[in-house]
PDB file of C-alpha atoms in Angstrom:
ATOM      1  CA  MET A   1      45.989  -5.675-100.086  1.00 67.00           C
ATOM      2  CA  ALA A   2      43.072  -5.212-102.382  1.00 74.00           C
ATOM      3  CA  THR A   3      41.823  -7.870-104.760  1.00 77.00           C
ATOM      4  CA  SER A   4      43.205  -5.961-107.748  1.00 79.00           C
ATOM      5  CA  GLU A   5      46.675  -6.047-106.202  1.00 85.00           C
ATOM      6  CA  LEU A   6      46.609  -9.833-106.000  1.00 88.00           C
ATOM      7  CA  GLU A   7      46.940  -9.952-109.772  1.00 86.00           C
ATOM      8  CA  LYS A   8      50.369  -8.328-109.557  1.00 88.00           C
ATOM      9  CA  ASP A   9      51.551 -10.249-106.483  1.00 93.00           C
ATOM     10  CA  PRO A  10      54.325 -12.781-107.590  1.00 95.00           C
ATOM     11  CA  PHE A  11      53.279 -15.321-104.924  1.00 98.00           C
ATOM     12  CA  TYR A  12      52.960 -18.676-106.601  1.00 98.00           C
ATOM     13  CA  LEU A  13      52.196 -22.109-105.289  1.00 98.00           C
ATOM     14  CA  ARG A  14      51.681 -25.404-107.088  1.00 98.00           C
ATOM     15  CA  TYR A  15      51.388 -28.946-105.792  1.00 98.00           C
ATOM     16  CA  TYR A  16      51.097 -32.143-107.835  1.00 98.00           C
ATOM     17  CA  THR A  17      50.839 -35.774-106.905  1.00 97.00           C
ATOM     18  CA  GLY A  18      50.231 -38.518-109.367  1.00 96.00           C
ATOM     19  CA  HIS A  19      51.293 -41.627-111.203  1.00 95.00           C
ATOM     20  CA  GLN A  20      50.854 -43.577-114.360  1.00 91.00           C
ATOM     21  CA  GLY A  21      49.326 -46.924-113.715  1.00 88.00           C
ATOM     22  CA  MET A  22      46.688 -49.385-114.797  1.00 86.00           C
ATOM     23  CA  HIS A  23      44.069 -46.664-114.651  1.00 84.00           C
ATOM     24  CA  GLY A  24      46.124 -44.276-116.768  1.00 88.00           C
ATOM     25  CA  HIS A  25      47.417 -40.975-115.493  1.00 91.00           C
ATOM     26  CA  GLU A  26      45.871 -40.376-112.134  1.00 93.00           C
ATOM     27  CA  PHE A  27      46.788 -37.159-110.412  1.00 95.00           C
ATOM     28  CA  LEU A  28      45.755 -34.366-108.157  1.00 96.00           C
ATOM     29  CA  GLU A  29      47.063 -30.890-108.684  1.00 97.00           C
ATOM     30  CA  PHE A  30      46.342 -27.410-107.267  1.00 97.00           C
ATOM     31  CA  GLU A  31      47.919 -24.137-108.107  1.00 98.00           C
ATOM     32  CA  TYR A  32      47.595 -20.636-106.746  1.00 98.00           C
ATOM     33  CA  ALA A  33      48.574 -17.646-108.862  1.00 97.00           C
ATOM     34  CA  HIS A  34      47.322 -14.062-109.142  1.00 96.00           C
ATOM     35  CA  GLY A  35      44.278 -14.436-106.959  1.00 96.00           C
ATOM     36  CA  ARG A  36      43.166 -17.677-108.565  1.00 97.00           C
ATOM     37  CA  ILE A  37      43.248 -21.200-107.256  1.00 98.00           C
ATOM     38  CA  ARG A  38      42.990 -24.013-109.830  1.00 97.00           C
ATOM     39  CA  TYR A  39      42.353 -27.538-108.893  1.00 96.00           C
ATOM     40  CA  ALA A  40      42.442 -30.640-111.045  1.00 95.00           C
ATOM     41  CA  ASN A  41      41.892 -34.247-110.038  1.00 92.00           C
ATOM     42  CA  ASN A  42      41.911 -37.176-112.449  1.00 90.00           C
ATOM     43  CA  SER A  43      41.048 -40.599-111.276  1.00 84.00           C
ATOM     44  CA  ASN A  44      40.117 -43.234-113.863  1.00 77.00           C
ATOM     45  CA  TYR A  45      39.246 -45.833-111.300  1.00 71.00           C
ATOM     46  CA  ARG A  46      35.685 -47.023-111.974  1.00 69.00           C
ATOM     47  CA  ASN A  47      35.434 -44.517-114.793  1.00 66.00           C
ATOM     48  CA  ASP A  48      35.767 -41.466-112.608  1.00 71.00           C
ATOM     49  CA  SER A  49      36.768 -38.581-114.798  1.00 80.00           C
ATOM     50  CA  LEU A  50      38.721 -35.414-114.695  1.00 88.00           C
ATOM     51  CA  ILE A  51      37.503 -32.745-112.353  1.00 90.00           C
ATOM     52  CA  ARG A  52      38.691 -29.190-112.908  1.00 93.00           C
ATOM     53  CA  LYS A  53      37.692 -26.276-110.751  1.00 94.00           C
ATOM     54  CA  GLU A  54      38.922 -22.769-110.424  1.00 96.00           C
ATOM     55  CA  MET A  55      38.087 -20.091-107.950  1.00 97.00           C
ATOM     56  CA  PHE A  56      39.186 -16.602-107.205  1.00 97.00           C
ATOM     57  CA  VAL A  57      40.000 -15.839-103.564  1.00 98.00           C
ATOM     58  CA  GLY A  58      40.176 -12.711-101.508  1.00 97.00           C
ATOM     59  CA  PRO A  59      43.263 -11.152 -99.935  1.00 97.00           C
ATOM     60  CA  VAL A  60      42.793 -12.683 -96.468  1.00 98.00           C
ATOM     61  CA  VAL A  61      42.750 -16.216 -97.968  1.00 98.00           C
ATOM     62  CA  VAL A  62      45.970 -15.423 -99.808  1.00 98.00           C
ATOM     63  CA  GLU A  63      47.649 -13.961 -96.714  1.00 98.00           C
ATOM     64  CA  GLU A  64      46.784 -17.125 -94.826  1.00 98.00           C
ATOM     65  CA  LEU A  65      48.195 -19.330 -97.594  1.00 98.00           C
ATOM     66  CA  LYS A  66      51.400 -17.334 -97.391  1.00 98.00           C
ATOM     67  CA  ARG A  67      51.515 -17.575 -93.608  1.00 98.00           C
ATOM     68  CA  ILE A  68      51.195 -21.375 -93.794  1.00 97.00           C
ATOM     69  CA  VAL A  69      54.011 -21.574 -96.290  1.00 98.00           C
ATOM     70  CA  ARG A  70      56.247 -19.064 -94.386  1.00 98.00           C
ATOM     71  CA  GLU A  71      55.761 -20.687 -91.007  1.00 96.00           C
ATOM     72  CA  SER A  72      56.676 -24.103 -92.430  1.00 96.00           C
ATOM     73  CA  GLU A  73      60.047 -22.611 -93.486  1.00 97.00           C
ATOM     74  CA  ILE A  74      59.950 -24.930 -96.520  1.00 98.00           C
ATOM     75  CA  THR A  75      62.110 -22.579 -98.531  1.00 97.00           C
ATOM     76  CA  LYS A  76      65.055 -23.444 -96.211  1.00 97.00           C
ATOM     77  CA  GLU A  77      64.824 -27.079 -97.241  1.00 98.00           C
ATOM     78  CA  ASP A  78      66.401 -28.935-100.177  1.00 98.00           C
ATOM     79  CA  ASP A  79      65.004 -31.958-101.926  1.00 98.00           C
ATOM     80  CA  VAL A  80      68.442 -33.358-102.872  1.00 97.00           C
ATOM     81  CA  ALA A  81      68.382 -36.188-100.297  1.00 96.00           C
ATOM     82  CA  TRP A  82      64.641 -36.964-100.546  1.00 97.00           C
ATOM     83  CA  PRO A  83      63.409 -40.191-102.081  1.00 96.00           C
ATOM     84  CA  LYS A  84      63.373 -40.008-105.848  1.00 96.00           C
ATOM     85  CA  LYS A  85      60.141 -40.502-107.816  1.00 96.00           C
ATOM     86  CA  ASN A  86      59.412 -44.126-108.569  1.00 95.00           C
ATOM     87  CA  VAL A  87      56.749 -46.438-110.093  1.00 93.00           C
ATOM     88  CA  VAL A  88      54.390 -45.531-107.294  1.00 94.00           C
ATOM     89  CA  GLY A  89      54.491 -41.958-108.478  1.00 96.00           C
ATOM     90  CA  LYS A  90      55.778 -38.545-107.533  1.00 97.00           C
ATOM     91  CA  GLN A  91      54.970 -35.329-105.797  1.00 98.00           C
ATOM     92  CA  GLU A  92      56.035 -31.827-106.866  1.00 98.00           C
ATOM     93  CA  LEU A  93      55.881 -28.616-104.910  1.00 98.00           C
ATOM     94  CA  GLU A  94      56.717 -25.312-106.418  1.00 98.00           C
ATOM     95  CA  VAL A  95      56.622 -22.141-104.375  1.00 98.00           C
ATOM     96  CA  ARG A  96      57.641 -18.571-105.125  1.00 98.00           C
ATOM     97  CA  ILE A  97      57.402 -16.343-102.126  1.00 97.00           C
ATOM     98  CA  ASP A  98      59.382 -13.398-100.693  1.00 94.00           C
ATOM     99  CA  LYS A  99      62.105 -13.596-103.372  1.00 93.00           C
ATOM    100  CA  GLU A 100      62.534 -17.358-102.759  1.00 96.00           C
ATOM    101  CA  HIS A 101      61.704 -19.861-105.417  1.00 97.00           C
ATOM    102  CA  ILE A 102      61.675 -23.617-104.715  1.00 98.00           C
ATOM    103  CA  SER A 103      60.740 -26.485-106.956  1.00 98.00           C
ATOM    104  CA  PHE A 104      60.852 -29.845-105.205  1.00 98.00           C
ATOM    105  CA  GLU A 105      60.233 -33.363-106.483  1.00 98.00           C
ATOM    106  CA  THR A 106      60.030 -36.507-104.479  1.00 98.00           C
ATOM    107  CA  ALA A 107      58.342 -39.880-104.303  1.00 97.00           C
ATOM    108  CA  LYS A 108      54.865 -40.280-102.817  1.00 96.00           C
ATOM    109  CA  ILE A 109      54.949 -40.552 -99.065  1.00 95.00           C
ATOM    110  CA  GLY A 110      52.737 -43.202 -97.607  1.00 88.00           C
ATOM    111  CA  SER A 111      53.195 -42.410 -93.930  1.00 89.00           C
ATOM    112  CA  LEU A 112      55.436 -40.817 -91.400  1.00 90.00           C
ATOM    113  CA  ALA A 113      57.405 -44.050 -91.338  1.00 92.00           C
ATOM    114  CA  ASP A 114      58.570 -43.330 -94.898  1.00 91.00           C
ATOM    115  CA  VAL A 115      59.626 -39.878 -93.715  1.00 95.00           C
ATOM    116  CA  ASN A 116      61.590 -41.193 -90.790  1.00 93.00           C
ATOM    117  CA  GLU A 117      63.567 -43.583 -92.936  1.00 93.00           C
ATOM    118  CA  SER A 118      64.816 -40.772 -95.111  1.00 93.00           C
ATOM    119  CA  SER A 119      68.377 -39.440 -94.642  1.00 95.00           C
ATOM    120  CA  ASP A 120      66.831 -36.022 -94.459  1.00 97.00           C
ATOM    121  CA  ALA A 121      63.924 -36.913 -92.273  1.00 96.00           C
ATOM    122  CA  GLU A 122      63.682 -33.431 -90.793  1.00 96.00           C
ATOM    123  CA  GLY A 123      63.382 -31.703 -94.134  1.00 97.00           C
ATOM    124  CA  LEU A 124      60.976 -34.323 -95.539  1.00 97.00           C
ATOM    125  CA  ARG A 125      58.826 -33.944 -92.428  1.00 96.00           C
ATOM    126  CA  VAL A 126      58.525 -30.178 -93.111  1.00 97.00           C
ATOM    127  CA  PHE A 127      57.368 -31.027 -96.673  1.00 97.00           C
ATOM    128  CA  TYR A 128      55.059 -33.783 -95.463  1.00 96.00           C
ATOM    129  CA  TYR A 129      53.215 -31.588 -92.959  1.00 96.00           C
ATOM    130  CA  LEU A 130      53.105 -28.538 -95.212  1.00 97.00           C
ATOM    131  CA  VAL A 131      51.493 -30.583 -98.017  1.00 97.00           C
ATOM    132  CA  GLN A 132      48.894 -31.865 -95.564  1.00 95.00           C
ATOM    133  CA  ASP A 133      48.156 -28.432 -94.232  1.00 96.00           C
ATOM    134  CA  LEU A 134      47.906 -26.979 -97.748  1.00 97.00           C
ATOM    135  CA  LYS A 135      45.677 -29.760 -98.988  1.00 96.00           C
ATOM    136  CA  CYS A 136      43.455 -29.275 -95.936  1.00 96.00           C
ATOM    137  CA  PHE A 137      43.061 -25.529 -96.659  1.00 97.00           C
ATOM    138  CA  ILE A 138      42.483 -25.907-100.397  1.00 96.00           C
ATOM    139  CA  PHE A 139      40.071 -28.796 -99.940  1.00 95.00           C
ATOM    140  CA  SER A 140      38.088 -26.839 -97.360  1.00 96.00           C
ATOM    141  CA  LEU A 141      37.782 -23.937 -99.777  1.00 97.00           C
ATOM    142  CA  ILE A 142      36.733 -26.219-102.649  1.00 95.00           C
ATOM    143  CA  THR A 143      34.255 -28.120-100.494  1.00 94.00           C
ATOM    144  CA  LEU A 144      32.546 -24.980 -99.285  1.00 95.00           C
ATOM    145  CA  HIS A 145      32.637 -23.117-102.528  1.00 97.00           C
ATOM    146  CA  PHE A 146      31.458 -25.877-104.858  1.00 94.00           C
ATOM    147  CA  LYS A 147      29.890 -28.345-102.390  1.00 87.00           C
ATOM    148  CA  ILE A 148      31.930 -31.148-103.838  1.00 77.00           C
ATOM    149  CA  LYS A 149      34.262 -33.515-102.004  1.00 70.00           C
ATOM    150  CA  PRO A 150      37.737 -33.572-103.449  1.00 66.00           C
ATOM    151  CA  ILE A 151      39.205 -37.026-103.709  1.00 62.00           C
ATOM    152  CA  GLN A 152      42.109 -37.656-101.346  1.00 54.00           C
ATOM    153  CA  GLN A 153      45.115 -39.244-102.941  1.00 50.00           C
TER     154      GLN A 153
ATOM    155  CA  MET B   1      40.973   0.407-110.524  1.00 47.00           C
ATOM    156  CA  ALA B   2      38.512  -2.347-110.879  1.00 46.00           C
ATOM    157  CA  ASP B   3      37.478  -2.069-107.248  1.00 49.00           C
ATOM    158  CA  VAL B   4      36.401   1.479-107.702  1.00 48.00           C
ATOM    159  CA  ASP B   5      34.521   0.823-110.950  1.00 44.00           C
ATOM    160  CA  MET B   6      32.615  -1.967-109.342  1.00 45.00           C
ATOM    161  CA  ALA B   7      31.692   0.004-106.285  1.00 41.00           C
ATOM    162  CA  ALA B   8      28.754   1.561-108.112  1.00 42.00           C
ATOM    163  CA  GLU B   9      27.213  -1.887-108.187  1.00 44.00           C
ATOM    164  CA  VAL B  10      23.791  -2.759-106.860  1.00 47.00           C
ATOM    165  CA  ASN B  11      23.076  -2.828-103.116  1.00 49.00           C
ATOM    166  CA  GLY B  12      25.944  -0.435-102.470  1.00 49.00           C
ATOM    167  CA  SER B  13      27.738  -3.108-100.492  1.00 63.00           C
ATOM    168  CA  GLY B  14      31.279  -2.555 -99.173  1.00 82.00           C
ATOM    169  CA  HIS B  15      32.534  -5.725-100.811  1.00 92.00           C
ATOM    170  CA  PRO B  16      31.568  -5.579-104.477  1.00 94.00           C
ATOM    171  CA  TRP B  17      34.354  -8.036-105.335  1.00 95.00           C
ATOM    172  CA  ALA B  18      32.963 -10.812-103.099  1.00 97.00           C
ATOM    173  CA  ALA B  19      31.719 -13.868-104.868  1.00 97.00           C
ATOM    174  CA  LYS B  20      28.856 -16.160-103.779  1.00 97.00           C
ATOM    175  CA  SER B  21      29.510 -19.800-103.389  1.00 97.00           C
ATOM    176  CA  VAL B  22      27.107 -22.545-104.479  1.00 95.00           C
ATOM    177  CA  GLU B  23      24.964 -22.393-101.357  1.00 93.00           C
ATOM    178  CA  GLY B  24      25.894 -19.184 -99.595  1.00 96.00           C
ATOM    179  CA  TRP B  25      28.544 -16.653 -98.657  1.00 98.00           C
ATOM    180  CA  ILE B  26      31.762 -17.826 -97.122  1.00 98.00           C
ATOM    181  CA  ILE B  27      33.868 -15.690 -94.813  1.00 98.00           C
ATOM    182  CA  VAL B  28      37.408 -16.494 -93.755  1.00 98.00           C
ATOM    183  CA  VAL B  29      38.636 -15.833 -90.302  1.00 98.00           C
ATOM    184  CA  THR B  30      42.375 -15.759 -89.500  1.00 98.00           C
ATOM    185  CA  GLY B  31      44.578 -15.156 -86.434  1.00 98.00           C
ATOM    186  CA  LEU B  32      42.506 -17.482 -84.242  1.00 98.00           C
ATOM    187  CA  ASN B  33      43.751 -18.469 -80.810  1.00 97.00           C
ATOM    188  CA  GLU B  34      45.196 -21.983 -81.052  1.00 95.00           C
ATOM    189  CA  GLU B  35      42.843 -23.161 -78.424  1.00 95.00           C
ATOM    190  CA  ALA B  36      39.709 -21.774 -80.088  1.00 97.00           C
ATOM    191  CA  THR B  37      36.878 -24.260 -80.649  1.00 96.00           C
ATOM    192  CA  GLU B  38      34.136 -24.557 -83.175  1.00 96.00           C
ATOM    193  CA  GLU B  39      31.658 -23.716 -80.346  1.00 97.00           C
ATOM    194  CA  ASP B  40      33.554 -20.482 -79.738  1.00 97.00           C
ATOM    195  CA  LEU B  41      33.107 -19.572 -83.406  1.00 98.00           C
ATOM    196  CA  GLN B  42      29.453 -20.585 -83.424  1.00 97.00           C
ATOM    197  CA  ASP B  43      28.939 -18.254 -80.459  1.00 97.00           C
ATOM    198  CA  LEU B  44      30.706 -15.394 -82.200  1.00 98.00           C
ATOM    199  CA  PHE B  45      29.099 -15.716 -85.638  1.00 98.00           C
ATOM    200  CA  GLY B  46      25.745 -17.113 -84.660  1.00 98.00           C
ATOM    201  CA  ASP B  47      24.691 -13.571 -83.746  1.00 96.00           C
ATOM    202  CA  TYR B  48      24.689 -12.571 -87.411  1.00 98.00           C
ATOM    203  CA  GLY B  49      22.488 -15.346 -88.740  1.00 98.00           C
ATOM    204  CA  GLU B  50      22.443 -19.100 -88.980  1.00 97.00           C
ATOM    205  CA  VAL B  51      25.943 -20.516 -89.607  1.00 97.00           C
ATOM    206  CA  LYS B  52      25.276 -22.964 -92.389  1.00 96.00           C
ATOM    207  CA  ASN B  53      28.756 -24.439 -92.307  1.00 96.00           C
ATOM    208  CA  LEU B  54      31.823 -24.047 -90.244  1.00 97.00           C
ATOM    209  CA  SER B  55      35.209 -25.491 -90.964  1.00 96.00           C
ATOM    210  CA  MET B  56      38.183 -25.052 -88.707  1.00 96.00           C
ATOM    211  CA  ALA B  57      41.429 -26.915 -89.435  1.00 95.00           C
ATOM    212  CA  LEU B  58      43.921 -28.389 -87.059  1.00 93.00           C
ATOM    213  CA  ASN B  59      47.684 -28.176 -87.494  1.00 89.00           C
ATOM    214  CA  ARG B  60      48.731 -31.631 -88.602  1.00 82.00           C
ATOM    215  CA  ARG B  61      51.943 -31.407 -86.685  1.00 85.00           C
ATOM    216  CA  THR B  62      50.828 -29.918 -83.345  1.00 89.00           C
ATOM    217  CA  GLY B  63      47.147 -30.832 -83.203  1.00 89.00           C
ATOM    218  CA  TYR B  64      46.303 -27.245 -82.344  1.00 93.00           C
ATOM    219  CA  VAL B  65      44.082 -24.983 -84.350  1.00 96.00           C
ATOM    220  CA  MET B  66      45.777 -23.889 -87.609  1.00 96.00           C
ATOM    221  CA  GLY B  67      44.538 -20.356 -87.043  1.00 97.00           C
ATOM    222  CA  TYR B  68      41.880 -20.035 -89.751  1.00 98.00           C
ATOM    223  CA  ALA B  69      38.236 -20.969 -90.167  1.00 98.00           C
ATOM    224  CA  LEU B  70      35.693 -20.750 -92.894  1.00 98.00           C
ATOM    225  CA  VAL B  71      32.122 -19.802 -91.981  1.00 98.00           C
ATOM    226  CA  GLU B  72      29.106 -19.901 -94.293  1.00 98.00           C
ATOM    227  CA  PHE B  73      26.043 -17.711 -94.140  1.00 98.00           C
ATOM    228  CA  ALA B  74      23.015 -17.919 -96.431  1.00 97.00           C
ATOM    229  CA  GLU B  75      22.785 -14.153 -97.040  1.00 97.00           C
ATOM    230  CA  LYS B  76      25.409 -11.693 -98.034  1.00 97.00           C
ATOM    231  CA  GLU B  77      24.076  -9.133 -95.559  1.00 97.00           C
ATOM    232  CA  GLN B  78      24.675 -11.531 -92.697  1.00 98.00           C
ATOM    233  CA  ALA B  79      28.240 -12.163 -93.800  1.00 98.00           C
ATOM    234  CA  GLU B  80      28.836  -8.461 -94.365  1.00 98.00           C
ATOM    235  CA  LYS B  81      27.639  -7.541 -90.906  1.00 98.00           C
ATOM    236  CA  ALA B  82      29.714 -10.279 -89.350  1.00 98.00           C
ATOM    237  CA  ILE B  83      32.859  -9.018 -91.125  1.00 98.00           C
ATOM    238  CA  LYS B  84      32.126  -5.403 -90.270  1.00 97.00           C
ATOM    239  CA  ASP B  85      31.760  -6.207 -86.602  1.00 98.00           C
ATOM    240  CA  THR B  86      34.563  -8.702 -86.107  1.00 98.00           C
ATOM    241  CA  ASP B  87      37.370  -7.777 -88.465  1.00 98.00           C
ATOM    242  CA  GLY B  88      40.324  -6.434 -86.479  1.00 98.00           C
ATOM    243  CA  THR B  89      38.703  -7.131 -83.101  1.00 98.00           C
ATOM    244  CA  THR B  90      40.060  -9.218 -80.241  1.00 98.00           C
ATOM    245  CA  PHE B  91      38.622 -12.641 -79.964  1.00 98.00           C
ATOM    246  CA  LEU B  92      39.977 -14.966 -77.241  1.00 98.00           C
ATOM    247  CA  GLU B  93      42.898 -12.613 -76.628  1.00 98.00           C
ATOM    248  CA  LYS B  94      43.921 -12.590 -80.303  1.00 98.00           C
ATOM    249  CA  THR B  95      43.385 -10.052 -83.018  1.00 98.00           C
ATOM    250  CA  ILE B  96      41.369 -11.745 -85.758  1.00 98.00           C
ATOM    251  CA  LYS B  97      40.850 -10.785 -89.406  1.00 98.00           C
ATOM    252  CA  THR B  98      37.636 -11.556 -91.165  1.00 98.00           C
ATOM    253  CA  ASP B  99      36.738 -11.028 -94.785  1.00 98.00           C
ATOM    254  CA  PHE B 100      34.908 -12.665 -97.680  1.00 98.00           C
ATOM    255  CA  ALA B 101      36.834 -15.773 -98.826  1.00 98.00           C
ATOM    256  CA  PHE B 102      35.936 -15.741-102.487  1.00 98.00           C
ATOM    257  CA  ALA B 103      36.200 -13.104-105.173  1.00 97.00           C
ATOM    258  CA  LYS B 104      34.702 -12.626-108.555  1.00 96.00           C
ATOM    259  CA  ALA B 105      36.849 -13.230-111.559  1.00 93.00           C
ATOM    260  CA  PRO B 106      38.669 -10.005-112.484  1.00 88.00           C
ATOM    261  CA  ALA B 107      37.076  -7.999-115.302  1.00 80.00           C
ATOM    262  CA  GLY B 108      38.804  -8.823-118.532  1.00 69.00           C
ATOM    263  CA  GLY B 109      38.738 -12.564-117.975  1.00 59.00           C
ATOM    264  CA  ARG B 110      41.367 -15.225-117.735  1.00 52.00           C
ATOM    265  CA  SER B 111      44.265 -13.567-119.559  1.00 48.00           C
ATOM    266  CA  ARG B 112      44.975 -11.001-116.871  1.00 44.00           C
ATOM    267  CA  ALA B 113      48.110 -12.676-115.505  1.00 45.00           C
ATOM    268  CA  PRO B 114      51.109 -10.346-115.696  1.00 46.00           C
ATOM    269  CA  ALA B 115      53.983 -11.168-117.950  1.00 42.00           C
ATOM    270  CA  ASP B 116      55.980 -12.887-115.279  1.00 42.00           C
ATOM    271  CA  GLY B 117      53.350 -15.628-115.308  1.00 39.00           C
ATOM    272  CA  ALA B 118      55.149 -16.868-118.423  1.00 40.00           C
ATOM    273  CA  ARG B 119      58.277 -17.649-116.288  1.00 41.00           C
ATOM    274  CA  ARG B 120      57.026 -21.148-115.695  1.00 42.00           C
ATOM    275  CA  GLY B 121      59.018 -22.215-118.724  1.00 41.00           C
ATOM    276  CA  GLY B 122      56.115 -21.579-121.073  1.00 40.00           C
ATOM    277  CA  ARG B 123      54.128 -24.494-119.760  1.00 43.00           C
ATOM    278  CA  ASP B 124      50.516 -24.657-120.642  1.00 43.00           C
ATOM    279  CA  ARG B 125      48.704 -25.238-117.438  1.00 46.00           C
ATOM    280  CA  GLU B 126      45.717 -26.712-119.155  1.00 45.00           C
ATOM    281  CA  ALA B 127      47.813 -29.355-120.905  1.00 43.00           C
ATOM    282  CA  SER B 128      50.598 -30.087-118.502  1.00 44.00           C
ATOM    283  CA  PRO B 129      49.106 -32.960-116.426  1.00 46.00           C
ATOM    284  CA  SER B 130      48.594 -35.243-119.394  1.00 46.00           C
ATOM    285  CA  ARG B 131      52.223 -34.780-120.534  1.00 45.00           C
ATOM    286  CA  ARG B 132      53.589 -36.334-117.339  1.00 45.00           C
TER     287      ARG B 132
END
């Protein structure tokens, strides 16, 4: 696939995690669409401010993103039994790939213990690991491209 | 085709769409053997110039290599030669793909997204986080 074809490719991916708290709206979000990755991170703690970055990626990066999503089989899951968003915050994952379209929302997950307590531990585990793998990939790209360290939330 | 138009660009490179990162040129490698190590990659790519940075992720679930790595060279020519020589070749018994990781913004700017981009319920990406 050439770079120009990425603009027509319907593959879409968005992840958000955030909460409203004593430091205002703090969140981290990244989105892939049409060859472009956008990243936003707002932490008001100690007057940190909003970081926004965007970068265009080549076809092999996009193929790898898709592979990570496909191999996770996240589109076979359902968020109906996952913990609901709460005062601690929420996470959202939206993916459009191969004629599938999912849009999940759940609470923040502190650790695998939270996952194991869920009535759909297996599904939530798929989500949990996929999010970690996606963050790892996106953050590596950001770190190398801009030489900045994204803030882990 | 934008790719064809841009091919007439300076230095006649085979990757006119590739974008430079802050400190160098990043290539992406995929299809890696799950037991590959950073040393293996150093050995492979060190032949093309000094590897300024190398990042290889592990699968959070299995602990094995995810299958991709990012490799930084200072010069485009080094990255280009590395891609030319290694893309589609067998490395540690697996066929790997290598290419530039980053691309230039498409000509015509930000508003190139096709109409179906509007299917996200008309949300304005720039404004959405603050509305939550």
